[in-house]
CSV table of C-alpha atoms in Angstrom, one decimal:
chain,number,residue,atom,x,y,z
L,102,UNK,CA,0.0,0.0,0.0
L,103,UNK,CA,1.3,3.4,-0.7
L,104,UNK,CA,2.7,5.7,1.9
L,105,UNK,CA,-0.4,8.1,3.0
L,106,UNK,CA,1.0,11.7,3.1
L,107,UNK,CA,-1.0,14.6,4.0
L,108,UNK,CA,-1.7,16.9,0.4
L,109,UNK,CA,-1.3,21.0,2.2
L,110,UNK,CA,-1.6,23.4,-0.9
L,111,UNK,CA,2.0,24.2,-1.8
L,112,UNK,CA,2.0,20.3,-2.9
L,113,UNK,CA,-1.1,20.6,-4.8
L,114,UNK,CA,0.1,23.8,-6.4
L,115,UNK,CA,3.4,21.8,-7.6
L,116,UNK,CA,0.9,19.2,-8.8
L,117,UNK,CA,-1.3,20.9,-11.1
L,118,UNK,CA,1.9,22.9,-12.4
L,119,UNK,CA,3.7,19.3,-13.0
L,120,UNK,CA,0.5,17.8,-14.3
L,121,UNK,CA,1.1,20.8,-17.1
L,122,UNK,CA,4.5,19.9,-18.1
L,123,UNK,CA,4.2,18.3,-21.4
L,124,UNK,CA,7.8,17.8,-22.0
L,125,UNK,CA,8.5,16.0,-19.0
L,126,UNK,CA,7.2,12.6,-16.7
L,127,UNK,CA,6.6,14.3,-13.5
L,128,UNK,CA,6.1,12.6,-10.4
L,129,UNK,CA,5.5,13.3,-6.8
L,130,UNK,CA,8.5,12.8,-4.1
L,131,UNK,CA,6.1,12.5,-1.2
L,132,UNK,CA,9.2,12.5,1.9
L,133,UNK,CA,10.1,15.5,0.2
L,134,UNK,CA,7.2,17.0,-0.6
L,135,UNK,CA,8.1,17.8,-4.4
L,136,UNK,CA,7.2,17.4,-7.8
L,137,UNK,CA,10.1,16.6,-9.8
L,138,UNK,CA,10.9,14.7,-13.1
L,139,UNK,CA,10.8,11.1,-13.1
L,140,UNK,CA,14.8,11.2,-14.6
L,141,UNK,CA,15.8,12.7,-11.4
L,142,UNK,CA,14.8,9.8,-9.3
L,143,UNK,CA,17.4,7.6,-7.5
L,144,UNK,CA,17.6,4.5,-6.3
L,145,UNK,CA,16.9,4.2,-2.8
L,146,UNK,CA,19.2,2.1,-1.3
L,147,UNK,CA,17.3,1.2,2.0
L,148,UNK,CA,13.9,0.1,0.0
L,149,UNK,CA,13.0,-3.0,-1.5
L,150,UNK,CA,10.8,-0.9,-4.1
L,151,UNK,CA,11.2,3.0,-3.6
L,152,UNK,CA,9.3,4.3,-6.4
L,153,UNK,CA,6.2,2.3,-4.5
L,154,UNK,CA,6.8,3.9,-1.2
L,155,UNK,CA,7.8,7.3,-2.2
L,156,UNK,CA,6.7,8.6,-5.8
L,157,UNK,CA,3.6,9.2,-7.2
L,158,UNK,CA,2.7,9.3,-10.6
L,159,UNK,CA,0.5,12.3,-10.7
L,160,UNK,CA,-2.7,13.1,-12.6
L,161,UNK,CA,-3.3,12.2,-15.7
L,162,UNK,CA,-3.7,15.9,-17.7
L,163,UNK,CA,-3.4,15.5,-21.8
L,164,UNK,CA,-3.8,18.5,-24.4
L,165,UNK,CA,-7.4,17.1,-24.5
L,166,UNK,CA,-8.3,17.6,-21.1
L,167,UNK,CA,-7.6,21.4,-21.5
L,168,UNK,CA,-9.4,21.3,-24.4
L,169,UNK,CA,-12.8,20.4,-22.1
L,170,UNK,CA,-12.1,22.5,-19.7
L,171,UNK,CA,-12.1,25.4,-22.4
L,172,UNK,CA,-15.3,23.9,-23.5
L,173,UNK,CA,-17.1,23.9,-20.1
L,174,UNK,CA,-16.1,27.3,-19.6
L,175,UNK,CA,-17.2,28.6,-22.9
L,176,UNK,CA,-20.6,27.2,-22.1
L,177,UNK,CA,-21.0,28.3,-18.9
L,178,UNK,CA,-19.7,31.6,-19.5
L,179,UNK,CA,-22.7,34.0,-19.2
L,180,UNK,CA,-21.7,37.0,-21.4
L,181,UNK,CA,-23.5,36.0,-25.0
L,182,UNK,CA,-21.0,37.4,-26.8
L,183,UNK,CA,-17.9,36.3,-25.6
L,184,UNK,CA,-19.1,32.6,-25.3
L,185,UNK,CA,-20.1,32.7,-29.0
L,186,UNK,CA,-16.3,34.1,-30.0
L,187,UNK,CA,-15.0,31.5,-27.7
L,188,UNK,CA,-17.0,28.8,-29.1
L,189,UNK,CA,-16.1,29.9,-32.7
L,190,UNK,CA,-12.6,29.7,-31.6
L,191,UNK,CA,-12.9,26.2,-30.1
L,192,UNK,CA,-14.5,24.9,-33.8
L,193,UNK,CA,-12.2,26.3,-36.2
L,194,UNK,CA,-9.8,23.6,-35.3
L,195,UNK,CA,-6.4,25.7,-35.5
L,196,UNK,CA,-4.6,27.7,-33.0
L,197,UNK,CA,-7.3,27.1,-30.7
L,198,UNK,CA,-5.3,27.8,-27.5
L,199,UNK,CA,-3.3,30.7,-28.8
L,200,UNK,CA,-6.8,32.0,-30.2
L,201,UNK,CA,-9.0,31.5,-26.9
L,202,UNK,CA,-6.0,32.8,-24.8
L,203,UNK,CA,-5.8,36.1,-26.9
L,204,UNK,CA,-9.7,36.7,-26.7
L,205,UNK,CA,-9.5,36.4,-23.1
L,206,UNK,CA,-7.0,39.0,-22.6
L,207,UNK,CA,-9.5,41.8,-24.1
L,208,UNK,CA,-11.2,41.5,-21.0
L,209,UNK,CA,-8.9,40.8,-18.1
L,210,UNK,CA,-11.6,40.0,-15.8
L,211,UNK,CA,-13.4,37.7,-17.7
L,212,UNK,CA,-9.6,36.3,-18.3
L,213,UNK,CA,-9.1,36.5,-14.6
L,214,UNK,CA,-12.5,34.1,-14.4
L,215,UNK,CA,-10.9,31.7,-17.1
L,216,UNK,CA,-7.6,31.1,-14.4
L,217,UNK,CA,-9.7,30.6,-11.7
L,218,UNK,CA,-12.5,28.4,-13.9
L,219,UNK,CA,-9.2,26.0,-14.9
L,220,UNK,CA,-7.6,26.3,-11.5
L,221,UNK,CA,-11.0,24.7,-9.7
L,222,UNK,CA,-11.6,21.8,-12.3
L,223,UNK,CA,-7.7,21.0,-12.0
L,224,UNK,CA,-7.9,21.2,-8.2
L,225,UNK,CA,-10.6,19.1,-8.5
L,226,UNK,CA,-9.0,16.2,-10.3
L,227,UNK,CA,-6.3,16.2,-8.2
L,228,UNK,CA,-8.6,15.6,-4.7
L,229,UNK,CA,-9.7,12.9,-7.0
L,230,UNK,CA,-6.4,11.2,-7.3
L,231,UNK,CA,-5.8,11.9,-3.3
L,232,UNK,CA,-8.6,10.5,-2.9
L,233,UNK,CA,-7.7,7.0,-4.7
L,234,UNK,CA,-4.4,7.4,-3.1
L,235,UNK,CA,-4.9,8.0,0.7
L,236,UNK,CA,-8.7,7.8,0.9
L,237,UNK,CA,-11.5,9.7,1.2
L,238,UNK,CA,-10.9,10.7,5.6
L,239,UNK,CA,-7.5,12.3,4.1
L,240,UNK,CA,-9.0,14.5,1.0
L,241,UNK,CA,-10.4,17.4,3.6
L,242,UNK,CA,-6.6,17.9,3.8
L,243,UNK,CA,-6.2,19.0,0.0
L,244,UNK,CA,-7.2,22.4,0.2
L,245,UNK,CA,-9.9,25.0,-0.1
L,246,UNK,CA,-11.5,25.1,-3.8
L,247,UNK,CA,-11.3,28.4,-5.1
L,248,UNK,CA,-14.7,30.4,-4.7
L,249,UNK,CA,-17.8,29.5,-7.7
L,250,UNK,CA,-17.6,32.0,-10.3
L,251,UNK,CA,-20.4,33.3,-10.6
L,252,UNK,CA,-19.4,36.4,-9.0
L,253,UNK,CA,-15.9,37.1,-8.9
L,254,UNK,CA,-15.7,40.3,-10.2
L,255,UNK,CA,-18.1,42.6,-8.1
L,256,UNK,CA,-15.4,44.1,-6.2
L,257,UNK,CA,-13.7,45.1,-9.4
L,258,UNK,CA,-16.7,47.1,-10.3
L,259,UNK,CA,-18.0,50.3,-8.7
L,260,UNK,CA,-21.6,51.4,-7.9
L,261,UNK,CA,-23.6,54.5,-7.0
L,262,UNK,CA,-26.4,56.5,-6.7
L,263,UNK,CA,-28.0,58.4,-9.5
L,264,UNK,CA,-30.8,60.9,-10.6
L,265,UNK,CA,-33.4,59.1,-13.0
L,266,UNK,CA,-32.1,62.3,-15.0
L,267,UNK,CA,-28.9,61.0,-15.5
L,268,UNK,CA,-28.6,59.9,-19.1
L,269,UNK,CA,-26.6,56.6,-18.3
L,270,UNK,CA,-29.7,55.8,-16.2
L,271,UNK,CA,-31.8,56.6,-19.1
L,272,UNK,CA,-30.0,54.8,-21.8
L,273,UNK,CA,-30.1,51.4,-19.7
L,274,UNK,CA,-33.9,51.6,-18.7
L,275,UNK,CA,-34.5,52.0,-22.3
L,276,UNK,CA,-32.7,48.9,-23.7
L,277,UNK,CA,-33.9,47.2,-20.5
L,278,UNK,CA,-37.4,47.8,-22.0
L,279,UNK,CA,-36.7,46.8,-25.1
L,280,UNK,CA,-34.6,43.5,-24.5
L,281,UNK,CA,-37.4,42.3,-22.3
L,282,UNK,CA,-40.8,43.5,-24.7
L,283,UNK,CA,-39.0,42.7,-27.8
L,284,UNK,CA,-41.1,39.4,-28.3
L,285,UNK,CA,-43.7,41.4,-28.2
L,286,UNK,CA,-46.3,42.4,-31.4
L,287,UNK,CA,-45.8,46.4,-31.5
L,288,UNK,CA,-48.8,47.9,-30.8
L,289,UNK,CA,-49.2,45.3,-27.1
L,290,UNK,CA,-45.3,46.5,-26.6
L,291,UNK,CA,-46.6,50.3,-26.7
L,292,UNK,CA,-48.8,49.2,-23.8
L,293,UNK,CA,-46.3,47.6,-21.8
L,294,UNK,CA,-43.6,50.0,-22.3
L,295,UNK,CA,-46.2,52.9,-21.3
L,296,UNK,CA,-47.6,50.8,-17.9
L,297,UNK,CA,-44.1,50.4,-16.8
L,298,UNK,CA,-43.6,53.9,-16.6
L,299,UNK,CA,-45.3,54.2,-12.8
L,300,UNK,CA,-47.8,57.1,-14.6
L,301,UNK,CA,-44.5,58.6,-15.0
L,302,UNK,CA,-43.3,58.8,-11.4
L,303,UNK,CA,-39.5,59.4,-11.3
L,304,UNK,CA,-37.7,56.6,-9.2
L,305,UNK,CA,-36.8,56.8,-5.9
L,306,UNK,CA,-34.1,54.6,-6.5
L,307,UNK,CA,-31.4,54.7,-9.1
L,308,UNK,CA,-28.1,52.7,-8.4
L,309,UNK,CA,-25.9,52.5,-11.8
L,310,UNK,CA,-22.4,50.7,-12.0
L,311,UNK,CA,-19.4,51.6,-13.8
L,312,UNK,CA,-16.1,49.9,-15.0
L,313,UNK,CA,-13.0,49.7,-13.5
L,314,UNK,CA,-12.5,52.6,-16.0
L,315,UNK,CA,-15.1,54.8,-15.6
L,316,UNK,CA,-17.6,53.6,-17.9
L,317,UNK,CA,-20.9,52.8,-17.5
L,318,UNK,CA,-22.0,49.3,-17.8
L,319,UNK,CA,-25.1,48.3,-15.5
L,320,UNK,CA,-28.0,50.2,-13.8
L,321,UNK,CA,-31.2,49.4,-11.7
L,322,UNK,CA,-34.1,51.4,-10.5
L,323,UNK,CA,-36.9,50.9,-8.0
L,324,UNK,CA,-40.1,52.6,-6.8
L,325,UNK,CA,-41.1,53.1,-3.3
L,326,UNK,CA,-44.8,52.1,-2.2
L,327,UNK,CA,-46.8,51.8,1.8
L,328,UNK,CA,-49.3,49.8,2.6
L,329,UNK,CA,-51.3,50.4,6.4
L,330,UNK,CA,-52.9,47.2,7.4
L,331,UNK,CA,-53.4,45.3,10.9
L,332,UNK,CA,-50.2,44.9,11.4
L,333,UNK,CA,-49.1,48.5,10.9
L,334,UNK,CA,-47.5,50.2,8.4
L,335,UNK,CA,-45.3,48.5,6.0
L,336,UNK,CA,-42.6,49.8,2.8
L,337,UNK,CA,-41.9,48.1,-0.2
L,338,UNK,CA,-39.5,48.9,-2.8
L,339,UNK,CA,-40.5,47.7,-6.3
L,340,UNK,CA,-38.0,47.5,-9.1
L,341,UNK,CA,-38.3,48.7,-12.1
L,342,UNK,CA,-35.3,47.9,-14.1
L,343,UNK,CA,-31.8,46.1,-13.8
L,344,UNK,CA,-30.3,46.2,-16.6
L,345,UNK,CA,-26.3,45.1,-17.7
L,346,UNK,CA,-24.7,45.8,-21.2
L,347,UNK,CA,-24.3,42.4,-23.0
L,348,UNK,CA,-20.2,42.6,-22.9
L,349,UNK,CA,-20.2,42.8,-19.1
L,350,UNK,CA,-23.0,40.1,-18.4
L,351,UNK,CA,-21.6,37.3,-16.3
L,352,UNK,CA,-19.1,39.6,-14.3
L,353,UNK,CA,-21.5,39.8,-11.2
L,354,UNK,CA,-22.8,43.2,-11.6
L,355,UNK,CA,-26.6,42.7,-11.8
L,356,UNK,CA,-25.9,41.2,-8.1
L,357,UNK,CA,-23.9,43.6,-7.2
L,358,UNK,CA,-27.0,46.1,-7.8
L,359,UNK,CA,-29.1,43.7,-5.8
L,360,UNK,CA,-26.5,43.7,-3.3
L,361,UNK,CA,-26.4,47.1,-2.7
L,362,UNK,CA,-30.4,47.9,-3.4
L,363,UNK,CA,-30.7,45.3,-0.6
L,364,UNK,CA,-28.5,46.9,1.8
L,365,UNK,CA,-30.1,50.2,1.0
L,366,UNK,CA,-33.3,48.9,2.0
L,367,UNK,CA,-32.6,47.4,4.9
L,368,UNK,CA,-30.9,51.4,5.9
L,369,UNK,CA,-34.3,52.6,5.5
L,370,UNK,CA,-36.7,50.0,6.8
L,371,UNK,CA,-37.7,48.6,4.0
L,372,UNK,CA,-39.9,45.1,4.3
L,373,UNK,CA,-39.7,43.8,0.5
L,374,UNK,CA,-38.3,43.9,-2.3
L,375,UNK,CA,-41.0,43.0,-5.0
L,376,UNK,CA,-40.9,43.0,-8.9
L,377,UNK,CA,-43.4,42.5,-11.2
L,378,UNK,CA,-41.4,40.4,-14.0
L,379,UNK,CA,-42.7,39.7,-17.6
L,380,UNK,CA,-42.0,36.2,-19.2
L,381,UNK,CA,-39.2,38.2,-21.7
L,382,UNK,CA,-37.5,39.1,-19.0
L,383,UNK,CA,-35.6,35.7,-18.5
L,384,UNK,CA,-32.2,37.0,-17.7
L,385,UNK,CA,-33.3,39.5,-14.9
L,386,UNK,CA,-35.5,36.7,-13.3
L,387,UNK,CA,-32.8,34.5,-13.0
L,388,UNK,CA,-31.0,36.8,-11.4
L,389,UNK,CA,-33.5,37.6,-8.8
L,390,UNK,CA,-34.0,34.2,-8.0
L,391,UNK,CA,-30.3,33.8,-7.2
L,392,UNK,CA,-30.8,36.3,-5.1
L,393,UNK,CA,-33.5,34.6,-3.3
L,394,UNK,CA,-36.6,36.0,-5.3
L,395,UNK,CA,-39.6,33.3,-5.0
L,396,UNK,CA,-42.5,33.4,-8.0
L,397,UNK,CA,-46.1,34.4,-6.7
L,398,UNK,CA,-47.4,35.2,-9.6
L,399,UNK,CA,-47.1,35.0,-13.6
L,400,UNK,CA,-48.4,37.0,-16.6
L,401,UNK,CA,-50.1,35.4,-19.3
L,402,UNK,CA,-51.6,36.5,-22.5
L,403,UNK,CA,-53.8,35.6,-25.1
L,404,UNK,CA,-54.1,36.0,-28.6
L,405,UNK,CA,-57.9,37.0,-29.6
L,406,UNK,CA,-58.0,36.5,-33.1
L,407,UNK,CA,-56.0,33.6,-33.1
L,408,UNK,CA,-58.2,31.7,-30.5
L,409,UNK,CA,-61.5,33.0,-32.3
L,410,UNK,CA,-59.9,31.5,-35.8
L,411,UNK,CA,-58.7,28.2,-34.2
L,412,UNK,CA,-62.1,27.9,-32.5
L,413,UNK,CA,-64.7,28.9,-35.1
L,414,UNK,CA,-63.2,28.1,-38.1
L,415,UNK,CA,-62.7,24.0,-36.9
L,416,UNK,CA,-66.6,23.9,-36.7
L,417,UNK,CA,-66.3,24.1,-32.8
């Protein structure tokens, strides 16, 4: 039976980088606690069979396996645009690590999300080798995985207040209306876009987020409503828009709005957070319901003169 020997994260660190080496057999000198090429091994005299006792081959990690793991992450990836490129990149067949690696670095947080992506599957693989090694009491010693990345990059963007004036604000509320009504006939949109308006209230709440850079990439707005009933008086804050450009989706910002929305509420006393969500708006609901958000109601429609044709004109 091999040696059990307790994996701390400077050896996995040692492993994943070994498991990279393509032009060298790496193995694992587990009394020394380093990964070194299998060349470099000597004999050890004491030991009927050292490389049994001592070294570990480690992980098995081909060209291939990164090729998955740049799959997976181009699926999962949330921004539309950047997972199509990706994926484009991934089917052309040539230069497809040079090509993903240089898209990557336009954005350097969504590149930043790539390390960490490649650095949790590989982590991963190597707890599953422990694992096999030492068994499963000993794997709690192989280190933390790094954090999901679903929202890595808040802290890398900035929010703040805003005047429903401000024409960042406006801009966003505007696309939000339209990406979530555009399946919409025209005239019914009209309707929509016009009730949304709160009789043309301006918000009480307008958070909008900018880049590292100063630009603007996200925004959310929210109404303020009472209600007195038996149990006394109660506030809710009803959203209105939240709203991300498509190049920045999947950074974390839309919950970084809801983050700070949250908090905001909870300064003033707030109860609820409510929002009255069409079907369209898929990507905002989502959101929401990471956030906690539960469904208590849904919006349906249906289509007069369709029904009336489908119903009188089979005979029924």
């Amino acid at each position: 039976m091999p040696r059990h020997f307790k994996m701390t994260p400077e050896i996995m660190d040692q492993v994943i980088f070994g498991m990279e080496n393509q032009n060298e057999d790496m193995v694992l000198d587990c009394e020394n606690a380093l990964v070194m090429p299998r060349t470099a091994i000597k004999a050890d005299a004491e030991g009927d069979d050292p490389e049994e006792e001592r070294y570990f081959d480690l992980p098995c990690w081909t060209p291939s396996d990164g090729f998955r793991v740049m799959e997976g992450f181009a699926g999962a990836l949330k921004n539309p645009i950047y997972r199509e490129r990706l994926r484009d990149i991934l089917n052309s067949g040539r230069g497809v690590f040079r090509g993903f690696k240089n898209v990557l670095k336009e954005r350097p947080d969504l590149e930043k999300k790539w390390f960490l992506y490649k650095e949790r599957f590989m982590k991963q693989r190597v707890k599953e080798w422990y694992t096999d090694l030492c068994g499963y009491w000993e794997a709690r010693d192989a280190g933390e995985e790094p954090a999901e990345t679903d929202d890595l990059f808040q802290e890398e963007f900035s929010i703040q207040t805003a005047e429903d004036s401000d024409p960042d604000f406006l801009q966003g509320r505007q696309a939000f209306i339209e990406e979530i009504y555009r399946e919409s006939p025209p005239n019914l949109r009209k309707i929509l876009e016009r009730q949304s308006n709160w009789r043309g209230r301006p918000a009480d709440l307008v958070l909008k987020s900018l880049t590292p850079e100063g630009s603007f990439c996200g925004v959310l707005s929210a109404f303020i409503d009472e209600c007195d009933d038996f149990e006394g008086e109660q506030v809710f804050l009803f959203l209105d828009a939240l709203y991300v450009l498509p190049e920045f989706r999947g950074a974390g910002i839309a919950s970084g709005l809801m983050d700070k929305a949250a908090e905001l509420c909870h300064e003033k006393g707030i109860s609820r957070m409510v929002s009255f969500m069409p079907p369209e708006g898929d990507v905002m609901v989502e959101n929401l319901k990471r956030k906690g958000f539960i469904t208590f109601r849904s919006t349906m429609t249906l289509d007069i003169q369709a029904w009336y044709y489908e119903t009188y004109s089979s005979g029924k």
